[in-house]
Coordinates of C-alpha atoms in Angstrom, one line a residue:
M1 CA 0.0 0.0 0.0
T2 CA 1.2 3.5 -0.6
S3 CA -0.4 5.9 1.7
L4 CA 0.2 4.6 5.1
T5 CA 3.9 3.3 5.6
S6 CA 6.5 4.4 3.1
L7 CA 9.6 5.7 4.8
Q8 CA 10.5 7.3 1.5
S9 CA 7.8 9.9 2.2
D10 CA 8.3 9.4 6.1
V11 CA 4.6 9.4 6.7
N12 CA 3.0 6.6 4.7
I13 CA 2.0 3.6 6.7
T14 CA 1.1 0.7 4.5
N15 CA 3.4 0.6 1.5
V16 CA 3.9 -3.1 1.9
T17 CA 1.3 -4.8 -0.3
L18 CA -0.1 -3.5 -3.6
Q19 CA 3.1 -1.9 -4.7
S20 CA 5.0 -5.1 -3.9
A21 CA 3.4 -6.5 -7.1
L22 CA 5.8 -4.3 -9.0
E23 CA 8.8 -6.4 -7.8
V24 CA 10.8 -3.2 -7.1
K25 CA 14.4 -3.8 -6.4
P26 CA 15.4 -2.7 -2.9
N27 CA 17.8 0.1 -2.4
E28 CA 19.4 1.7 0.6
T29 CA 16.2 3.5 1.6
T30 CA 13.9 0.6 1.0
I31 CA 12.4 -1.3 4.0
I32 CA 12.4 -5.1 3.3
H33 CA 9.2 -6.2 5.1
I34 CA 8.7 -9.6 6.8
E35 CA 6.3 -11.5 4.6
V36 CA 3.1 -13.1 5.8
H37 CA 1.6 -15.8 3.5
K38 CA -1.4 -14.4 1.7
G39 CA -3.4 -17.4 2.5
V40 CA -3.1 -16.5 6.2
F41 CA -4.5 -13.0 5.5
L42 CA -7.4 -14.5 3.5
F43 CA -8.3 -17.0 6.2
L44 CA -8.2 -14.5 9.0
C45 CA -10.2 -11.9 7.0
L46 CA -12.9 -14.4 6.0
L47 CA -13.1 -15.7 9.6
S48 CA -13.4 -12.2 11.0
L49 CA -16.0 -11.2 8.4
L50 CA -18.1 -14.2 9.2
E51 CA -18.0 -13.7 13.0
N52 CA -18.9 -10.0 12.8
I53 CA -21.7 -10.6 10.4
L54 CA -23.2 -13.2 12.8
V55 CA -23.0 -10.6 15.6
V56 CA -24.8 -7.9 13.6
V57 CA -27.4 -10.4 12.5
A58 CA -27.9 -11.7 16.0
I59 CA -28.4 -8.2 17.5
A60 CA -30.8 -7.3 14.7
K61 CA -32.8 -10.5 15.1
N62 CA -33.1 -10.5 18.9
H63 CA -35.3 -7.7 20.3
N64 CA -33.9 -8.3 23.8
L65 CA -30.6 -7.0 22.4
H66 CA -32.1 -3.7 21.2
S67 CA -30.5 -1.5 23.7
P68 CA -27.9 1.3 23.4
M69 CA -25.0 -0.8 24.5
Y70 CA -25.7 -3.5 21.9
Y71 CA -26.3 -0.9 19.2
F72 CA -22.8 0.4 20.0
I73 CA -21.5 -3.2 19.9
C74 CA -23.2 -3.7 16.6
C75 CA -21.4 -0.7 15.2
L76 CA -18.1 -1.9 16.7
A77 CA -18.7 -5.2 14.8
A78 CA -19.3 -3.3 11.6
S79 CA -16.1 -1.4 12.3
D80 CA -14.2 -4.6 12.6
M81 CA -15.7 -5.7 9.3
L82 CA -14.0 -2.8 7.6
V83 CA -10.6 -4.1 8.6
S84 CA -11.5 -7.5 7.3
I85 CA -13.0 -6.3 4.0
S86 CA -10.2 -3.9 3.3
N87 CA -7.5 -6.5 3.8
L88 CA -9.5 -9.1 1.9
I89 CA -9.8 -6.7 -1.1
E90 CA -6.1 -5.8 -1.0
T91 CA -4.9 -9.4 -0.7
L92 CA -7.1 -10.6 -3.5
I93 CA -5.9 -7.7 -5.8
L94 CA -2.3 -8.5 -5.0
I95 CA -2.8 -12.2 -5.8
L96 CA -4.4 -11.4 -9.1
L97 CA -1.6 -8.9 -10.0
R98 CA 1.1 -11.4 -9.1
H99 CA -0.5 -14.1 -11.2
A100 CA -1.2 -11.7 -14.1
A101 CA -4.9 -12.3 -13.8
I102 CA -5.4 -8.6 -14.1
E103 CA -3.2 -6.1 -15.8
Y104 CA -1.3 -3.6 -13.6
N105 CA -2.6 -0.2 -13.9
E106 CA -0.9 2.4 -11.7
P107 CA -3.9 4.9 -11.3
M108 CA -6.2 2.0 -10.6
V109 CA -3.8 0.5 -8.0
K110 CA -3.3 3.8 -6.4
M111 CA -7.0 4.5 -6.2
M112 CA -7.7 1.1 -4.6
D113 CA -4.8 1.6 -2.2
N114 CA -6.3 4.9 -1.0
I115 CA -9.7 3.3 -0.6
V116 CA -8.3 0.4 1.4
D117 CA -6.2 2.8 3.6
T118 CA -9.3 4.9 4.2
M119 CA -11.3 1.9 5.3
I120 CA -8.6 0.8 7.7
L121 CA -8.3 4.3 9.3
C122 CA -12.1 4.6 9.5
S123 CA -12.2 1.3 11.3
L124 CA -9.6 2.5 13.7
V125 CA -11.3 5.8 14.5
T126 CA -14.8 4.2 14.8
S127 CA -13.5 1.4 17.0
L128 CA -12.0 3.8 19.4
S129 CA -15.1 6.1 19.3
F130 CA -17.6 3.2 19.9
L131 CA -15.5 1.8 22.7
G132 CA -15.7 5.3 24.3
A133 CA -19.4 5.3 23.7
I134 CA -19.9 1.9 25.4
A135 CA -17.8 3.2 28.3
V136 CA -20.0 6.2 28.7
D137 CA -23.1 4.0 28.5
R138 CA -21.8 1.7 31.2
Y139 CA -20.8 4.7 33.3
V140 CA -24.3 6.2 33.1
T141 CA -25.8 2.8 33.9
I142 CA -23.8 2.4 37.1
F143 CA -23.9 6.0 38.4
Y144 CA -27.2 7.3 37.1
A145 CA -29.3 4.2 36.9
L146 CA -32.6 5.9 37.8
R147 CA -32.0 8.5 35.1
Y148 CA -30.5 6.3 32.5
H149 CA -33.4 6.3 30.1
S150 CA -33.7 10.1 30.3
I151 CA -30.0 10.5 29.6
I152 CA -29.3 7.8 27.0
T153 CA -32.3 8.4 24.8
Q154 CA -33.0 6.8 21.4
C155 CA -32.5 10.1 19.7
R156 CA -29.1 10.7 21.3
V157 CA -27.9 7.2 20.5
V158 CA -28.8 7.6 16.8
S159 CA -27.2 11.0 16.7
A160 CA -24.0 9.6 18.4
I161 CA -23.8 6.7 16.0
T162 CA -24.4 8.9 12.9
G163 CA -22.0 11.5 14.1
I164 CA -19.2 8.9 14.8
W165 CA -19.5 7.4 11.4
L166 CA -19.5 10.7 9.5
A167 CA -16.7 12.2 11.6
S168 CA -14.6 9.0 11.2
M169 CA -15.0 8.9 7.4
A170 CA -14.1 12.6 7.2
C171 CA -11.0 12.1 9.4
S172 CA -9.9 9.1 7.4
I173 CA -10.3 10.9 4.0
T174 CA -8.4 13.9 5.5
F175 CA -5.6 11.7 6.7
I176 CA -5.1 10.2 3.2
V177 CA -5.3 13.5 1.4
F178 CA -2.8 15.2 3.7
S179 CA -0.6 12.1 4.3
D180 CA 2.5 14.0 3.5
S181 CA 2.1 16.0 6.7
H182 CA 3.2 14.8 10.1
I183 CA 0.4 16.9 11.7
V184 CA -2.2 14.4 10.7
I185 CA -0.2 11.5 12.2
L186 CA 0.2 13.5 15.4
C187 CA -3.5 14.2 15.5
L188 CA -4.3 10.5 15.2
I189 CA -1.8 9.7 18.0
G190 CA -3.3 12.4 20.1
F191 CA -6.8 11.0 19.5
F192 CA -5.6 7.6 20.5
I193 CA -4.1 8.9 23.8
S194 CA -7.1 11.1 24.6
M195 CA -9.5 8.2 24.2
L196 CA -7.2 6.1 26.3
L197 CA -7.1 8.6 29.1
L198 CA -10.9 9.2 29.0
M199 CA -11.7 5.5 29.2
L200 CA -9.1 4.9 31.9
G201 CA -10.7 7.7 34.0
L202 CA -14.1 6.1 33.6
Y203 CA -12.8 2.7 34.4
I204 CA -11.1 3.8 37.6
H205 CA -14.3 5.5 38.8
M206 CA -16.4 2.4 37.9
F207 CA -14.1 -0.1 39.6
V208 CA -13.8 2.1 42.7
L209 CA -17.6 1.7 42.9
A210 CA -17.2 -2.0 42.4
R211 CA -15.0 -2.2 45.5
K212 CA -17.6 -0.3 47.5
H213 CA -20.3 -2.7 46.2
S214 CA -18.2 -5.6 47.3
Q215 CA -17.9 -4.2 50.8
I216 CA -21.6 -3.6 50.9
I217 CA -22.3 -7.2 49.9
M218 CA -19.9 -8.5 52.5
A219 CA -21.6 -6.3 55.1
Q220 CA -25.0 -7.6 54.0
Q221 CA -23.9 -11.2 54.2
K222 CA -22.9 -10.4 57.8
G223 CA -26.3 -8.9 58.5
V224 CA -25.1 -5.4 58.8
R225 CA -27.1 -4.1 55.9
R226 CA -30.1 -5.4 54.1
G227 CA -32.0 -4.5 51.0
F228 CA -29.1 -4.4 48.6
S229 CA -29.0 -7.2 45.9
P230 CA -25.6 -8.7 45.1
H231 CA -27.0 -9.7 41.7
Q232 CA -27.8 -6.1 40.9
A233 CA -24.3 -5.0 41.7
V234 CA -22.8 -7.9 39.6
A235 CA -25.2 -7.1 36.7
K236 CA -24.2 -3.4 36.7
L237 CA -20.5 -4.2 36.6
R238 CA -20.7 -7.0 34.1
G239 CA -20.9 -4.6 31.1
A240 CA -17.9 -2.7 32.5
I241 CA -15.9 -5.9 32.8
T242 CA -16.8 -6.8 29.2
L243 CA -15.7 -3.4 28.0
T244 CA -12.4 -3.7 29.9
M245 CA -11.7 -6.9 28.0
L246 CA -12.6 -5.3 24.7
L247 CA -10.4 -2.3 25.4
G248 CA -7.5 -4.5 26.6
I249 CA -7.6 -6.6 23.4
F250 CA -7.9 -3.4 21.3
F251 CA -4.8 -1.8 22.7
V252 CA -2.7 -5.0 22.5
C253 CA -3.7 -5.5 18.9
W254 CA -3.6 -1.9 17.7
G255 CA -0.8 -0.7 20.0
P256 CA 2.0 -1.8 17.6
F257 CA 0.3 0.2 14.8
F258 CA 0.4 3.4 16.9
L259 CA 4.0 2.6 17.9
H260 CA 4.7 2.4 14.2
L261 CA 3.1 5.9 13.7
T262 CA 5.1 7.3 16.6
L263 CA 8.4 6.0 15.2
I264 CA 7.6 7.4 11.7
V265 CA 7.3 10.9 13.3
S266 CA 10.1 10.6 15.8
C267 CA 12.9 8.5 14.3
P268 CA 12.2 7.3 10.7
K269 CA 15.9 6.9 9.9
H270 CA 17.1 5.4 13.1
P271 CA 18.3 1.7 12.7
F272 CA 16.0 0.5 15.5
C273 CA 13.0 2.2 13.9
R274 CA 13.8 0.9 10.5
E275 CA 14.2 -2.6 11.9
Y276 CA 10.7 -2.3 13.6
F277 CA 9.2 -1.1 10.3
K278 CA 10.0 -4.5 8.8
Y279 CA 7.3 -6.1 10.9
F280 CA 4.4 -4.0 9.7
N281 CA 2.7 -7.1 8.1
I282 CA 2.7 -8.7 11.6
T283 CA 1.0 -5.5 12.8
F284 CA -1.7 -6.0 10.2
V285 CA -2.3 -9.6 11.3
L286 CA -2.8 -8.2 14.9
M287 CA -5.4 -5.8 13.6
I288 CA -7.3 -8.6 11.9
F289 CA -6.9 -10.7 15.0
N290 CA -8.6 -8.0 17.1
S291 CA -11.7 -8.2 14.9
I292 CA -11.7 -12.0 15.4
I293 CA -11.5 -11.9 19.2
D294 CA -14.1 -9.2 19.7
P295 CA -17.1 -11.3 18.7
I296 CA -15.8 -14.1 20.9
I297 CA -15.8 -11.7 23.9
Y298 CA -19.4 -10.6 23.0
A299 CA -20.7 -14.1 23.0
F300 CA -18.7 -15.2 26.0
R301 CA -19.9 -12.3 28.2
S302 CA -23.6 -12.2 27.0
R303 CA -25.8 -15.2 27.5
E304 CA -28.6 -13.7 25.4
L305 CA -26.3 -13.0 22.5
R306 CA -24.6 -16.4 22.8
K307 CA -28.0 -18.1 22.7
T308 CA -29.1 -16.1 19.6
L309 CA -25.8 -16.8 17.8
K310 CA -26.3 -20.6 18.5
D311 CA -29.8 -20.4 17.1
I312 CA -28.6 -18.7 13.9
V313 CA -25.8 -21.2 13.4
L314 CA -28.1 -24.2 14.0
C315 CA -30.7 -22.7 11.6
C316 CA -28.0 -22.2 8.9
S317 CA -26.7 -25.7 9.3
Q318 CA -30.1 -27.3 8.8

């Protein structure tokens, strides 16, 4: 790809795929990337796509899952699908080019490359945004339970979802158009750090409450206080724990990508940085791996969603 990793322009991030079809000879400024078999990419992309489609269908089918948190989870699954689709398209094009099934056309390849990069960046921004939205939803559920339905209204949820998608697409296109500027990379890194700090702040507050709930439950069991249901406390915090797992997996899988961006800005010519750039294909595998793990976490943490997914799979197998 051309717009997201080339050290020759110091800001591109993914110049490791489509242009490799040209079989360009390396020179002293070229980064020789560690190859990942295209069959691995295809398998992971198809698996991720299938899993996330099942999640979207399950949420749409089961009316018990028609709540703000699951709407955001549905959008998060759609965001994961963008990564799978973009890498699937790119891998298929590369295979076709290498086997001369289609003729190489530089404008066409460049256009497809920009589209794929835009989809990946859009997935990144939307994933972070919807993780933040889920965090806010869980926060309101725990701290403002009696006012939840007046705060998290249907109108606000729809507006938030629409706004996130539109803003993410605009940001992604802007990033590609101005990819020659380090400012856009710094903005992306700043957004990543800001969302991290926001969600960490919400988590700390939520789990401080979890500790208080635990103390109340222990006191209740000793007969000091009555009228507080342990099951209510667990139910309120279950969503927060699910979100913690999702966020942890996200930062493990996308962290190397942001490290890549940081190194592009800070030390693109340093030997250590150039050595790290060789592993960008591994970073892409981690991105896809994130979109594979997310649906497993949804199903593992939600009995209702797990039951619906099982019904869909059984129905399709008959």
